[in-house]
Amino acid sequence: MQQHDWSSIFRSSHVTPLLRSLHWLSVAACIRFKTLLLAYKSKNGPVPSYMRSMVKARSVPQVDDKHRDYFLSWLQ
């Protein structure tokens, strides 16, 4: 198997087509991903205090087996 020299490929080519090819998420999924990423970083990462205060932790409700399928479908 031949190994590629990725540094020379990326150095000699434009980055715009590469960035466009990476945008494979739908708009709704992209918004959800960015929102969840911001919430995760606000809770676990080094962020300013005003961002940390915007995210509040909440407890996950206990779901019995009878309602588990409904709850999981609601999360998706």
mmCIF file with all atom_site columns, N, CA and C in Angstrom:
data_model
loop_
_atom_site.group_PDB
_atom_site.id
_atom_site.type_symbol
_atom_site.label_atom_id
_atom_site.label_alt_id
_atom_site.label_comp_id
_atom_site.label_asym_id
_atom_site.label_entity_id
_atom_site.label_seq_id
_atom_site.pdbx_PDB_ins_code
_atom_site.Cartn_x
_atom_site.Cartn_y
_atom_site.Cartn_z
_atom_site.occupancy
_atom_site.B_iso_or_equiv
_atom_site.pdbx_formal_charge
_atom_site.auth_seq_id
_atom_site.auth_comp_id
_atom_site.auth_asym_id
_atom_site.auth_atom_id
_atom_site.pdbx_PDB_model_num
ATOM 1   N N  . MET A 1 1  ? 0.835   -1.171 0.000  1.00 0.00 ? 1  MET A N  1
ATOM 2   C CA . MET A 1 1  ? 0.000   0.000  0.000  1.00 0.00 ? 1  MET A CA 1
ATOM 3   C C  . MET A 1 1  ? 0.885   1.241  0.000  1.00 0.00 ? 1  MET A C  1
ATOM 4   N N  . GLN A 1 2  ? 0.540   2.164  -0.803 1.00 0.00 ? 2  GLN A N  1
ATOM 5   C CA . GLN A 1 2  ? 1.353   3.361  -0.953 1.00 0.00 ? 2  GLN A CA 1
ATOM 6   C C  . GLN A 1 2  ? 0.836   4.463  -0.033 1.00 0.00 ? 2  GLN A C  1
ATOM 7   N N  . GLN A 1 3  ? 1.751   5.148  0.617  1.00 0.00 ? 3  GLN A N  1
ATOM 8   C CA . GLN A 1 3  ? 1.338   6.240  1.487  1.00 0.00 ? 3  GLN A CA 1
ATOM 9   C C  . GLN A 1 3  ? 1.409   7.550  0.721  1.00 0.00 ? 3  GLN A C  1
ATOM 10  N N  . HIS A 1 4  ? 0.440   8.406  0.999  1.00 0.00 ? 4  HIS A N  1
ATOM 11  C CA . HIS A 1 4  ? 0.389   9.703  0.334  1.00 0.00 ? 4  HIS A CA 1
ATOM 12  C C  . HIS A 1 4  ? 1.060   10.756 1.198  1.00 0.00 ? 4  HIS A C  1
ATOM 13  N N  . ASP A 1 5  ? 1.654   11.715 0.542  1.00 0.00 ? 5  ASP A N  1
ATOM 14  C CA . ASP A 1 5  ? 2.210   12.858 1.248  1.00 0.00 ? 5  ASP A CA 1
ATOM 15  C C  . ASP A 1 5  ? 1.122   13.930 1.296  1.00 0.00 ? 5  ASP A C  1
ATOM 16  N N  . TRP A 1 6  ? 0.260   13.859 2.337  1.00 0.00 ? 6  TRP A N  1
ATOM 17  C CA . TRP A 1 6  ? -0.889  14.750 2.435  1.00 0.00 ? 6  TRP A CA 1
ATOM 18  C C  . TRP A 1 6  ? -0.469  16.204 2.583  1.00 0.00 ? 6  TRP A C  1
ATOM 19  N N  . SER A 1 7  ? 0.677   16.458 3.183  1.00 0.00 ? 7  SER A N  1
ATOM 20  C CA . SER A 1 7  ? 1.086   17.847 3.368  1.00 0.00 ? 7  SER A CA 1
ATOM 21  C C  . SER A 1 7  ? 1.329   18.537 2.040  1.00 0.00 ? 7  SER A C  1
ATOM 22  N N  . SER A 1 8  ? 1.881   17.827 1.070  1.00 0.00 ? 8  SER A N  1
ATOM 23  C CA . SER A 1 8  ? 2.113   18.457 -0.232 1.00 0.00 ? 8  SER A CA 1
ATOM 24  C C  . SER A 1 8  ? 0.813   18.623 -1.005 1.00 0.00 ? 8  SER A C  1
ATOM 25  N N  . ILE A 1 9  ? -0.136  17.700 -0.820 1.00 0.00 ? 9  ILE A N  1
ATOM 26  C CA . ILE A 1 9  ? -1.427  17.829 -1.500 1.00 0.00 ? 9  ILE A CA 1
ATOM 27  C C  . ILE A 1 9  ? -2.162  19.051 -0.978 1.00 0.00 ? 9  ILE A C  1
ATOM 28  N N  . PHE A 1 10 ? -2.209  19.207 0.341  1.00 0.00 ? 10 PHE A N  1
ATOM 29  C CA . PHE A 1 10 ? -2.932  20.329 0.912  1.00 0.00 ? 10 PHE A CA 1
ATOM 30  C C  . PHE A 1 10 ? -2.194  21.648 0.717  1.00 0.00 ? 10 PHE A C  1
ATOM 31  N N  . ARG A 1 11 ? -0.900  21.605 0.630  1.00 0.00 ? 11 ARG A N  1
ATOM 32  C CA . ARG A 1 11 ? -0.137  22.827 0.446  1.00 0.00 ? 11 ARG A CA 1
ATOM 33  C C  . ARG A 1 11 ? -0.312  23.373 -0.970 1.00 0.00 ? 11 ARG A C  1
ATOM 34  N N  . SER A 1 12 ? -0.481  22.474 -1.936 1.00 0.00 ? 12 SER A N  1
ATOM 35  C CA . SER A 1 12 ? -0.551  22.925 -3.319 1.00 0.00 ? 12 SER A CA 1
ATOM 36  C C  . SER A 1 12 ? -1.977  23.127 -3.821 1.00 0.00 ? 12 SER A C  1
ATOM 37  N N  . SER A 1 13 ? -2.977  22.767 -3.030 1.00 0.00 ? 13 SER A N  1
ATOM 38  C CA . SER A 1 13 ? -4.351  22.910 -3.497 1.00 0.00 ? 13 SER A CA 1
ATOM 39  C C  . SER A 1 13 ? -5.094  23.942 -2.656 1.00 0.00 ? 13 SER A C  1
ATOM 40  N N  . HIS A 1 14 ? -6.189  24.427 -3.216 1.00 0.00 ? 14 HIS A N  1
ATOM 41  C CA . HIS A 1 14 ? -6.997  25.414 -2.504 1.00 0.00 ? 14 HIS A CA 1
ATOM 42  C C  . HIS A 1 14 ? -7.829  24.720 -1.437 1.00 0.00 ? 14 HIS A C  1
ATOM 43  N N  . VAL A 1 15 ? -8.096  25.410 -0.368 1.00 0.00 ? 15 VAL A N  1
ATOM 44  C CA . VAL A 1 15 ? -8.834  24.818 0.743  1.00 0.00 ? 15 VAL A CA 1
ATOM 45  C C  . VAL A 1 15 ? -10.349 24.950 0.550  1.00 0.00 ? 15 VAL A C  1
ATOM 46  N N  . THR A 1 16 ? -10.806 25.856 -0.289 1.00 0.00 ? 16 THR A N  1
ATOM 47  C CA . THR A 1 16 ? -12.245 26.076 -0.459 1.00 0.00 ? 16 THR A CA 1
ATOM 48  C C  . THR A 1 16 ? -12.985 24.830 -0.931 1.00 0.00 ? 16 THR A C  1
ATOM 49  N N  . PRO A 1 17 ? -12.534 24.114 -1.973 1.00 0.00 ? 17 PRO A N  1
ATOM 50  C CA . PRO A 1 17 ? -13.254 22.898 -2.368 1.00 0.00 ? 17 PRO A CA 1
ATOM 51  C C  . PRO A 1 17 ? -13.277 21.840 -1.266 1.00 0.00 ? 17 PRO A C  1
ATOM 52  N N  . LEU A 1 18 ? -12.215 21.763 -0.509 1.00 0.00 ? 18 LEU A N  1
ATOM 53  C CA . LEU A 1 18 ? -12.175 20.810 0.594  1.00 0.00 ? 18 LEU A CA 1
ATOM 54  C C  . LEU A 1 18 ? -13.211 21.173 1.650  1.00 0.00 ? 18 LEU A C  1
ATOM 55  N N  . LEU A 1 19 ? -13.302 22.445 1.992  1.00 0.00 ? 19 LEU A N  1
ATOM 56  C CA . LEU A 1 19 ? -14.281 22.872 2.984  1.00 0.00 ? 19 LEU A CA 1
ATOM 57  C C  . LEU A 1 19 ? -15.706 22.647 2.491  1.00 0.00 ? 19 LEU A C  1
ATOM 58  N N  . ARG A 1 20 ? -15.958 22.884 1.215  1.00 0.00 ? 20 ARG A N  1
ATOM 59  C CA . ARG A 1 20 ? -17.300 22.643 0.666  1.00 0.00 ? 20 ARG A CA 1
ATOM 60  C C  . ARG A 1 20 ? -17.652 21.164 0.710  1.00 0.00 ? 20 ARG A C  1
ATOM 61  N N  . SER A 1 21 ? -16.678 20.305 0.479  1.00 0.00 ? 21 SER A N  1
ATOM 62  C CA . SER A 1 21 ? -16.964 18.870 0.487  1.00 0.00 ? 21 SER A CA 1
ATOM 63  C C  . SER A 1 21 ? -17.243 18.353 1.897  1.00 0.00 ? 21 SER A C  1
ATOM 64  N N  . LEU A 1 22 ? -16.813 19.081 2.911  1.00 0.00 ? 22 LEU A N  1
ATOM 65  C CA . LEU A 1 22 ? -17.042 18.651 4.284  1.00 0.00 ? 22 LEU A CA 1
ATOM 66  C C  . LEU A 1 22 ? -18.416 19.055 4.814  1.00 0.00 ? 22 LEU A C  1
ATOM 67  N N  . HIS A 1 23 ? -19.144 19.895 4.092  1.00 0.00 ? 23 HIS A N  1
ATOM 68  C CA . HIS A 1 23 ? -20.466 20.351 4.537  1.00 0.00 ? 23 HIS A CA 1
ATOM 69  C C  . HIS A 1 23 ? -21.525 19.364 4.085  1.00 0.00 ? 23 HIS A C  1
ATOM 70  N N  . TRP A 1 24 ? -21.574 18.215 4.733  1.00 0.00 ? 24 TRP A N  1
ATOM 71  C CA . TRP A 1 24 ? -22.505 17.170 4.338  1.00 0.00 ? 24 TRP A CA 1
ATOM 72  C C  . TRP A 1 24 ? -23.708 17.082 5.250  1.00 0.00 ? 24 TRP A C  1
ATOM 73  N N  . LEU A 1 25 ? -23.730 17.817 6.340  1.00 0.00 ? 25 LEU A N  1
ATOM 74  C CA . LEU A 1 25 ? -24.882 17.804 7.231  1.00 0.00 ? 25 LEU A CA 1
ATOM 75  C C  . LEU A 1 25 ? -25.998 18.681 6.674  1.00 0.00 ? 25 LEU A C  1
ATOM 76  N N  . SER A 1 26 ? -27.230 18.289 6.944  1.00 0.00 ? 26 SER A N  1
ATOM 77  C CA . SER A 1 26 ? -28.353 19.138 6.557  1.00 0.00 ? 26 SER A CA 1
ATOM 78  C C  . SER A 1 26 ? -28.343 20.385 7.436  1.00 0.00 ? 26 SER A C  1
ATOM 79  N N  . VAL A 1 27 ? -29.104 21.384 7.053  1.00 0.00 ? 27 VAL A N  1
ATOM 80  C CA . VAL A 1 27 ? -29.122 22.634 7.811  1.00 0.00 ? 27 VAL A CA 1
ATOM 81  C C  . VAL A 1 27 ? -29.630 22.394 9.228  1.00 0.00 ? 27 VAL A C  1
ATOM 82  N N  . ALA A 1 28 ? -30.701 21.622 9.358  1.00 0.00 ? 28 ALA A N  1
ATOM 83  C CA . ALA A 1 28 ? -31.251 21.344 10.691 1.00 0.00 ? 28 ALA A CA 1
ATOM 84  C C  . ALA A 1 28 ? -30.242 20.587 11.557 1.00 0.00 ? 28 ALA A C  1
ATOM 85  N N  . ALA A 1 29 ? -29.562 19.614 10.970 1.00 0.00 ? 29 ALA A N  1
ATOM 86  C CA . ALA A 1 29 ? -28.565 18.851 11.721 1.00 0.00 ? 29 ALA A CA 1
ATOM 87  C C  . ALA A 1 29 ? -27.371 19.723 12.080 1.00 0.00 ? 29 ALA A C  1
ATOM 88  N N  . CYS A 1 30 ? -26.996 20.624 11.197 1.00 0.00 ? 30 CYS A N  1
ATOM 89  C CA . CYS A 1 30 ? -25.872 21.526 11.463 1.00 0.00 ? 30 CYS A CA 1
ATOM 90  C C  . CYS A 1 30 ? -26.205 22.469 12.626 1.00 0.00 ? 30 CYS A C  1
ATOM 91  N N  . ILE A 1 31 ? -27.428 22.999 12.637 1.00 0.00 ? 31 ILE A N  1
ATOM 92  C CA . ILE A 1 31 ? -27.848 23.883 13.728 1.00 0.00 ? 31 ILE A CA 1
ATOM 93  C C  . ILE A 1 31 ? -27.861 23.126 15.049 1.00 0.00 ? 31 ILE A C  1
ATOM 94  N N  . ARG A 1 32 ? -28.396 21.919 15.021 1.00 0.00 ? 32 ARG A N  1
ATOM 95  C CA . ARG A 1 32 ? -28.446 21.108 16.243 1.00 0.00 ? 32 ARG A CA 1
ATOM 96  C C  . ARG A 1 32 ? -27.036 20.767 16.724 1.00 0.00 ? 32 ARG A C  1
ATOM 97  N N  . PHE A 1 33 ? -26.150 20.399 15.794 1.00 0.00 ? 33 PHE A N  1
ATOM 98  C CA . PHE A 1 33 ? -24.774 20.060 16.151 1.00 0.00 ? 33 PHE A CA 1
ATOM 99  C C  . PHE A 1 33 ? -24.065 21.255 16.780 1.00 0.00 ? 33 PHE A C  1
ATOM 100 N N  . LYS A 1 34 ? -24.195 22.428 16.166 1.00 0.00 ? 34 LYS A N  1
ATOM 101 C CA . LYS A 1 34 ? -23.511 23.608 16.689 1.00 0.00 ? 34 LYS A CA 1
ATOM 102 C C  . LYS A 1 34 ? -24.063 24.018 18.051 1.00 0.00 ? 34 LYS A C  1
ATOM 103 N N  . THR A 1 35 ? -25.379 23.866 18.235 1.00 0.00 ? 35 THR A N  1
ATOM 104 C CA . THR A 1 35 ? -25.982 24.186 19.527 1.00 0.00 ? 35 THR A CA 1
ATOM 105 C C  . THR A 1 35 ? -25.478 23.245 20.612 1.00 0.00 ? 35 THR A C  1
ATOM 106 N N  . LEU A 1 36 ? -25.464 21.947 20.302 1.00 0.00 ? 36 LEU A N  1
ATOM 107 C CA . LEU A 1 36 ? -24.983 20.970 21.281 1.00 0.00 ? 36 LEU A CA 1
ATOM 108 C C  . LEU A 1 36 ? -23.492 21.139 21.555 1.00 0.00 ? 36 LEU A C  1
ATOM 109 N N  . LEU A 1 37 ? -22.721 21.464 20.525 1.00 0.00 ? 37 LEU A N  1
ATOM 110 C CA . LEU A 1 37 ? -21.290 21.685 20.711 1.00 0.00 ? 37 LEU A CA 1
ATOM 111 C C  . LEU A 1 37 ? -21.038 22.897 21.602 1.00 0.00 ? 37 LEU A C  1
ATOM 112 N N  . LEU A 1 38 ? -21.790 23.966 21.387 1.00 0.00 ? 38 LEU A N  1
ATOM 113 C CA . LEU A 1 38 ? -21.651 25.157 22.216 1.00 0.00 ? 38 LEU A CA 1
ATOM 114 C C  . LEU A 1 38 ? -22.029 24.863 23.665 1.00 0.00 ? 38 LEU A C  1
ATOM 115 N N  . ALA A 1 39 ? -23.101 24.097 23.851 1.00 0.00 ? 39 ALA A N  1
ATOM 116 C CA . ALA A 1 39 ? -23.510 23.735 25.213 1.00 0.00 ? 39 ALA A CA 1
ATOM 117 C C  . ALA A 1 39 ? -22.445 22.872 25.884 1.00 0.00 ? 39 ALA A C  1
ATOM 118 N N  . TYR A 1 40 ? -21.883 21.916 25.148 1.00 0.00 ? 40 TYR A N  1
ATOM 119 C CA . TYR A 1 40 ? -20.843 21.052 25.711 1.00 0.00 ? 40 TYR A CA 1
ATOM 120 C C  . TYR A 1 40 ? -19.608 21.865 26.088 1.00 0.00 ? 40 TYR A C  1
ATOM 121 N N  . LYS A 1 41 ? -19.180 22.734 25.188 1.00 0.00 ? 41 LYS A N  1
ATOM 122 C CA . LYS A 1 41 ? -17.996 23.546 25.480 1.00 0.00 ? 41 LYS A CA 1
ATOM 123 C C  . LYS A 1 41 ? -18.251 24.488 26.651 1.00 0.00 ? 41 LYS A C  1
ATOM 124 N N  . SER A 1 42 ? -19.470 25.021 26.744 1.00 0.00 ? 42 SER A N  1
ATOM 125 C CA . SER A 1 42 ? -19.796 25.924 27.848 1.00 0.00 ? 42 SER A CA 1
ATOM 126 C C  . SER A 1 42 ? -19.750 25.203 29.182 1.00 0.00 ? 42 SER A C  1
ATOM 127 N N  . LYS A 1 43 ? -20.131 23.945 29.180 1.00 0.00 ? 43 LYS A N  1
ATOM 128 C CA . LYS A 1 43 ? -20.162 23.177 30.426 1.00 0.00 ? 43 LYS A CA 1
ATOM 129 C C  . LYS A 1 43 ? -18.792 22.592 30.777 1.00 0.00 ? 43 LYS A C  1
ATOM 130 N N  . ASN A 1 44 ? -18.022 22.153 29.779 1.00 0.00 ? 44 ASN A N  1
ATOM 131 C CA . ASN A 1 44 ? -16.799 21.393 30.046 1.00 0.00 ? 44 ASN A CA 1
ATOM 132 C C  . ASN A 1 44 ? -15.506 22.072 29.613 1.00 0.00 ? 44 ASN A C  1
ATOM 133 N N  . GLY A 1 45 ? -15.579 23.114 28.847 1.00 0.00 ? 45 GLY A N  1
ATOM 134 C CA . GLY A 1 45 ? -14.367 23.691 28.297 1.00 0.00 ? 45 GLY A CA 1
ATOM 135 C C  . GLY A 1 45 ? -14.003 25.017 28.935 1.00 0.00 ? 45 GLY A C  1
ATOM 136 N N  . PRO A 1 46 ? -12.845 25.525 28.559 1.00 0.00 ? 46 PRO A N  1
ATOM 137 C CA . PRO A 1 46 ? -12.431 26.835 29.065 1.00 0.00 ? 46 PRO A CA 1
ATOM 138 C C  . PRO A 1 46 ? -13.136 27.946 28.285 1.00 0.00 ? 46 PRO A C  1
ATOM 139 N N  . VAL A 1 47 ? -14.247 28.416 28.812 1.00 0.00 ? 47 VAL A N  1
ATOM 140 C CA . VAL A 1 47 ? -15.020 29.474 28.162 1.00 0.00 ? 47 VAL A CA 1
ATOM 141 C C  . VAL A 1 47 ? -15.199 30.626 29.146 1.00 0.00 ? 47 VAL A C  1
ATOM 142 N N  . PRO A 1 48 ? -15.552 31.795 28.641 1.00 0.00 ? 48 PRO A N  1
ATOM 143 C CA . PRO A 1 48 ? -15.810 32.925 29.545 1.00 0.00 ? 48 PRO A CA 1
ATOM 144 C C  . PRO A 1 48 ? -16.980 32.630 30.491 1.00 0.00 ? 48 PRO A C  1
ATOM 145 N N  . SER A 1 49 ? -16.997 33.299 31.615 1.00 0.00 ? 49 SER A N  1
ATOM 146 C CA . SER A 1 49 ? -18.015 33.026 32.634 1.00 0.00 ? 49 SER A CA 1
ATOM 147 C C  . SER A 1 49 ? -19.421 33.341 32.150 1.00 0.00 ? 49 SER A C  1
ATOM 148 N N  . TYR A 1 50 ? -19.584 34.343 31.252 1.00 0.00 ? 50 TYR A N  1
ATOM 149 C CA . TYR A 1 50 ? -20.933 34.657 30.786 1.00 0.00 ? 50 TYR A CA 1
ATOM 150 C C  . TYR A 1 50 ? -21.509 33.501 29.971 1.00 0.00 ? 50 TYR A C  1
ATOM 151 N N  . MET A 1 51 ? -20.669 32.762 29.250 1.00 0.00 ? 51 MET A N  1
ATOM 152 C CA . MET A 1 51 ? -21.167 31.607 28.502 1.00 0.00 ? 51 MET A CA 1
ATOM 153 C C  . MET A 1 51 ? -21.491 30.458 29.445 1.00 0.00 ? 51 MET A C  1
ATOM 154 N N  . ARG A 1 52 ? -20.675 30.285 30.460 1.00 0.00 ? 52 ARG A N  1
ATOM 155 C CA . ARG A 1 52 ? -20.909 29.205 31.421 1.00 0.00 ? 52 ARG A CA 1
ATOM 156 C C  . ARG A 1 52 ? -22.224 29.437 32.172 1.00 0.00 ? 52 ARG A C  1
ATOM 157 N N  . SER A 1 53 ? -22.542 30.693 32.459 1.00 0.00 ? 53 SER A N  1
ATOM 158 C CA . SER A 1 53 ? -23.777 30.977 33.199 1.00 0.00 ? 53 SER A CA 1
ATOM 159 C C  . SER A 1 53 ? -25.021 30.803 32.331 1.00 0.00 ? 53 SER A C  1
ATOM 160 N N  . MET A 1 54 ? -24.881 30.769 31.025 1.00 0.00 ? 54 MET A N  1
ATOM 161 C CA . MET A 1 54 ? -26.028 30.600 30.131 1.00 0.00 ? 54 MET A CA 1
ATOM 162 C C  . MET A 1 54 ? -26.507 29.154 30.072 1.00 0.00 ? 54 MET A C  1
ATOM 163 N N  . VAL A 1 55 ? -25.648 28.206 30.429 1.00 0.00 ? 55 VAL A N  1
ATOM 164 C CA . VAL A 1 55 ? -25.999 26.791 30.334 1.00 0.00 ? 55 VAL A CA 1
ATOM 165 C C  . VAL A 1 55 ? -26.306 26.270 31.731 1.00 0.00 ? 55 VAL A C  1
ATOM 166 N N  . LYS A 1 56 ? -27.495 25.755 31.888 1.00 0.00 ? 56 LYS A N  1
ATOM 167 C CA . LYS A 1 56 ? -27.918 25.201 33.167 1.00 0.00 ? 56 LYS A CA 1
ATOM 168 C C  . LYS A 1 56 ? -28.055 23.690 33.032 1.00 0.00 ? 56 LYS A C  1
ATOM 169 N N  . ALA A 1 57 ? -27.522 22.965 34.003 1.00 0.00 ? 57 ALA A N  1
ATOM 170 C CA . ALA A 1 57 ? -27.659 21.507 34.005 1.00 0.00 ? 57 ALA A CA 1
ATOM 171 C C  . ALA A 1 57 ? -29.048 21.156 34.509 1.00 0.00 ? 57 ALA A C  1
ATOM 172 N N  . ARG A 1 58 ? -29.633 20.148 33.896 1.00 0.00 ? 58 ARG A N  1
ATOM 173 C CA . ARG A 1 58 ? -30.930 19.683 34.384 1.00 0.00 ? 58 ARG A CA 1
ATOM 174 C C  . ARG A 1 58 ? -30.894 18.171 34.483 1.00 0.00 ? 58 ARG A C  1
ATOM 175 N N  . SER A 1 59 ? -31.668 17.669 35.385 1.00 0.00 ? 59 SER A N  1
ATOM 176 C CA . SER A 1 59 ? -31.663 16.224 35.588 1.00 0.00 ? 59 SER A CA 1
ATOM 177 C C  . SER A 1 59 ? -32.484 15.543 34.502 1.00 0.00 ? 59 SER A C  1
ATOM 178 N N  . VAL A 1 60 ? -32.058 14.362 34.155 1.00 0.00 ? 60 VAL A N  1
ATOM 179 C CA . VAL A 1 60 ? -32.769 13.563 33.161 1.00 0.00 ? 60 VAL A CA 1
ATOM 180 C C  . VAL A 1 60 ? -33.887 12.827 33.874 1.00 0.00 ? 60 VAL A C  1
ATOM 181 N N  . PRO A 1 61 ? -35.104 12.893 33.342 1.00 0.00 ? 61 PRO A N  1
ATOM 182 C CA . PRO A 1 61 ? -36.211 12.221 34.031 1.00 0.00 ? 61 PRO A CA 1
ATOM 183 C C  . PRO A 1 61 ? -36.042 10.707 34.017 1.00 0.00 ? 61 PRO A C  1
ATOM 184 N N  . GLN A 1 62 ? -36.502 10.080 35.063 1.00 0.00 ? 62 GLN A N  1
ATOM 185 C CA . GLN A 1 62 ? -36.493 8.625  35.121 1.00 0.00 ? 62 GLN A CA 1
ATOM 186 C C  . GLN A 1 62 ? -37.647 8.106  34.268 1.00 0.00 ? 62 GLN A C  1
ATOM 187 N N  . VAL A 1 63 ? -37.330 7.221  33.362 1.00 0.00 ? 63 VAL A N  1
ATOM 188 C CA . VAL A 1 63 ? -38.333 6.705  32.435 1.00 0.00 ? 63 VAL A CA 1
ATOM 189 C C  . VAL A 1 63 ? -38.536 5.228  32.716 1.00 0.00 ? 63 VAL A C  1
ATOM 190 N N  . ASP A 1 64 ? -39.783 4.843  32.925 1.00 0.00 ? 64 ASP A N  1
ATOM 191 C CA . ASP A 1 64 ? -40.056 3.424  33.139 1.00 0.00 ? 64 ASP A CA 1
ATOM 192 C C  . ASP A 1 64 ? -40.099 2.702  31.791 1.00 0.00 ? 64 ASP A C  1
ATOM 193 N N  . ASP A 1 65 ? -40.075 1.391  31.826 1.00 0.00 ? 65 ASP A N  1
ATOM 194 C CA . ASP A 1 65 ? -40.016 0.598  30.598 1.00 0.00 ? 65 ASP A CA 1
ATOM 195 C C  . ASP A 1 65 ? -41.225 0.826  29.698 1.00 0.00 ? 65 ASP A C  1
ATOM 196 N N  . LYS A 1 66 ? -42.355 1.145  30.279 1.00 0.00 ? 66 LYS A N  1
ATOM 197 C CA . LYS A 1 66 ? -43.577 1.345  29.505 1.00 0.00 ? 66 LYS A CA 1
ATOM 198 C C  . LYS A 1 66 ? -43.460 2.548  28.566 1.00 0.00 ? 66 LYS A C  1
ATOM 199 N N  . HIS A 1 67 ? -42.752 3.602  28.988 1.00 0.00 ? 67 HIS A N  1
ATOM 200 C CA . HIS A 1 67 ? -42.653 4.831  28.207 1.00 0.00 ? 67 HIS A CA 1
ATOM 201 C C  . HIS A 1 67 ? -41.276 5.040  27.582 1.00 0.00 ? 67 HIS A C  1
ATOM 202 N N  . ARG A 1 68 ? -40.385 4.078  27.707 1.00 0.00 ? 68 ARG A N  1
ATOM 203 C CA . ARG A 1 68 ? -39.012 4.248  27.224 1.00 0.00 ? 68 ARG A CA 1
ATOM 204 C C  . ARG A 1 68 ? -38.950 4.503  25.714 1.00 0.00 ? 68 ARG A C  1
ATOM 205 N N  . ASP A 1 69 ? -39.698 3.746  24.914 1.00 0.00 ? 69 ASP A N  1
ATOM 206 C CA . ASP A 1 69 ? -39.651 3.921  23.459 1.00 0.00 ? 69 ASP A CA 1
ATOM 207 C C  . ASP A 1 69 ? -40.128 5.310  23.051 1.00 0.00 ? 69 ASP A C  1
ATOM 208 N N  . TYR A 1 70 ? -41.180 5.799  23.699 1.00 0.00 ? 70 TYR A N  1
ATOM 209 C CA . TYR A 1 70 ? -41.680 7.135  23.391 1.00 0.00 ? 70 TYR A CA 1
ATOM 210 C C  . TYR A 1 70 ? -40.635 8.182  23.745 1.00 0.00 ? 70 TYR A C  1
ATOM 211 N N  . PHE A 1 71 ? -40.005 8.044  24.905 1.00 0.00 ? 71 PHE A N  1
ATOM 212 C CA . PHE A 1 71 ? -39.011 9.016  25.344 1.00 0.00 ? 71 PHE A CA 1
ATOM 213 C C  . PHE A 1 71 ? -37.812 9.033  24.407 1.00 0.00 ? 71 PHE A C  1
ATOM 214 N N  . LEU A 1 72 ? -37.335 7.865  23.985 1.00 0.00 ? 72 LEU A N  1
ATOM 215 C CA . LEU A 1 72 ? -36.182 7.803  23.089 1.00 0.00 ? 72 LEU A CA 1
ATOM 216 C C  . LEU A 1 72 ? -36.524 8.365  21.717 1.00 0.00 ? 72 LEU A C  1
ATOM 217 N N  . SER A 1 73 ? -37.738 8.139  21.227 1.00 0.00 ? 73 SER A N  1
ATOM 218 C CA . SER A 1 73 ? -38.104 8.701  19.926 1.00 0.00 ? 73 SER A CA 1
ATOM 219 C C  . SER A 1 73 ? -38.238 10.215 20.022 1.00 0.00 ? 73 SER A C  1
ATOM 220 N N  . TRP A 1 74 ? -38.639 10.722 21.191 1.00 0.00 ? 74 TRP A N  1
ATOM 221 C CA . TRP A 1 74 ? -38.756 12.156 21.379 1.00 0.00 ? 74 TRP A CA 1
ATOM 222 C C  . TRP A 1 74 ? -37.377 12.822 21.382 1.00 0.00 ? 74 TRP A C  1
ATOM 223 N N  . LEU A 1 75 ? -36.357 12.133 21.882 1.00 0.00 ? 75 LEU A N  1
ATOM 224 C CA . LEU A 1 75 ? -35.012 12.692 21.924 1.00 0.00 ? 75 LEU A CA 1
ATOM 225 C C  . LEU A 1 75 ? -34.393 12.815 20.542 1.00 0.00 ? 75 LEU A C  1
ATOM 226 N N  . GLN A 1 76 ? -34.779 11.976 19.626 1.00 0.00 ? 76 GLN A N  1
ATOM 227 C CA . GLN A 1 76 ? -34.149 11.981 18.305 1.00 0.00 ? 76 GLN A CA 1
ATOM 228 C C  . GLN A 1 76 ? -34.722 13.000 17.442 1.00 0.00 ? 76 GLN A C  1
#
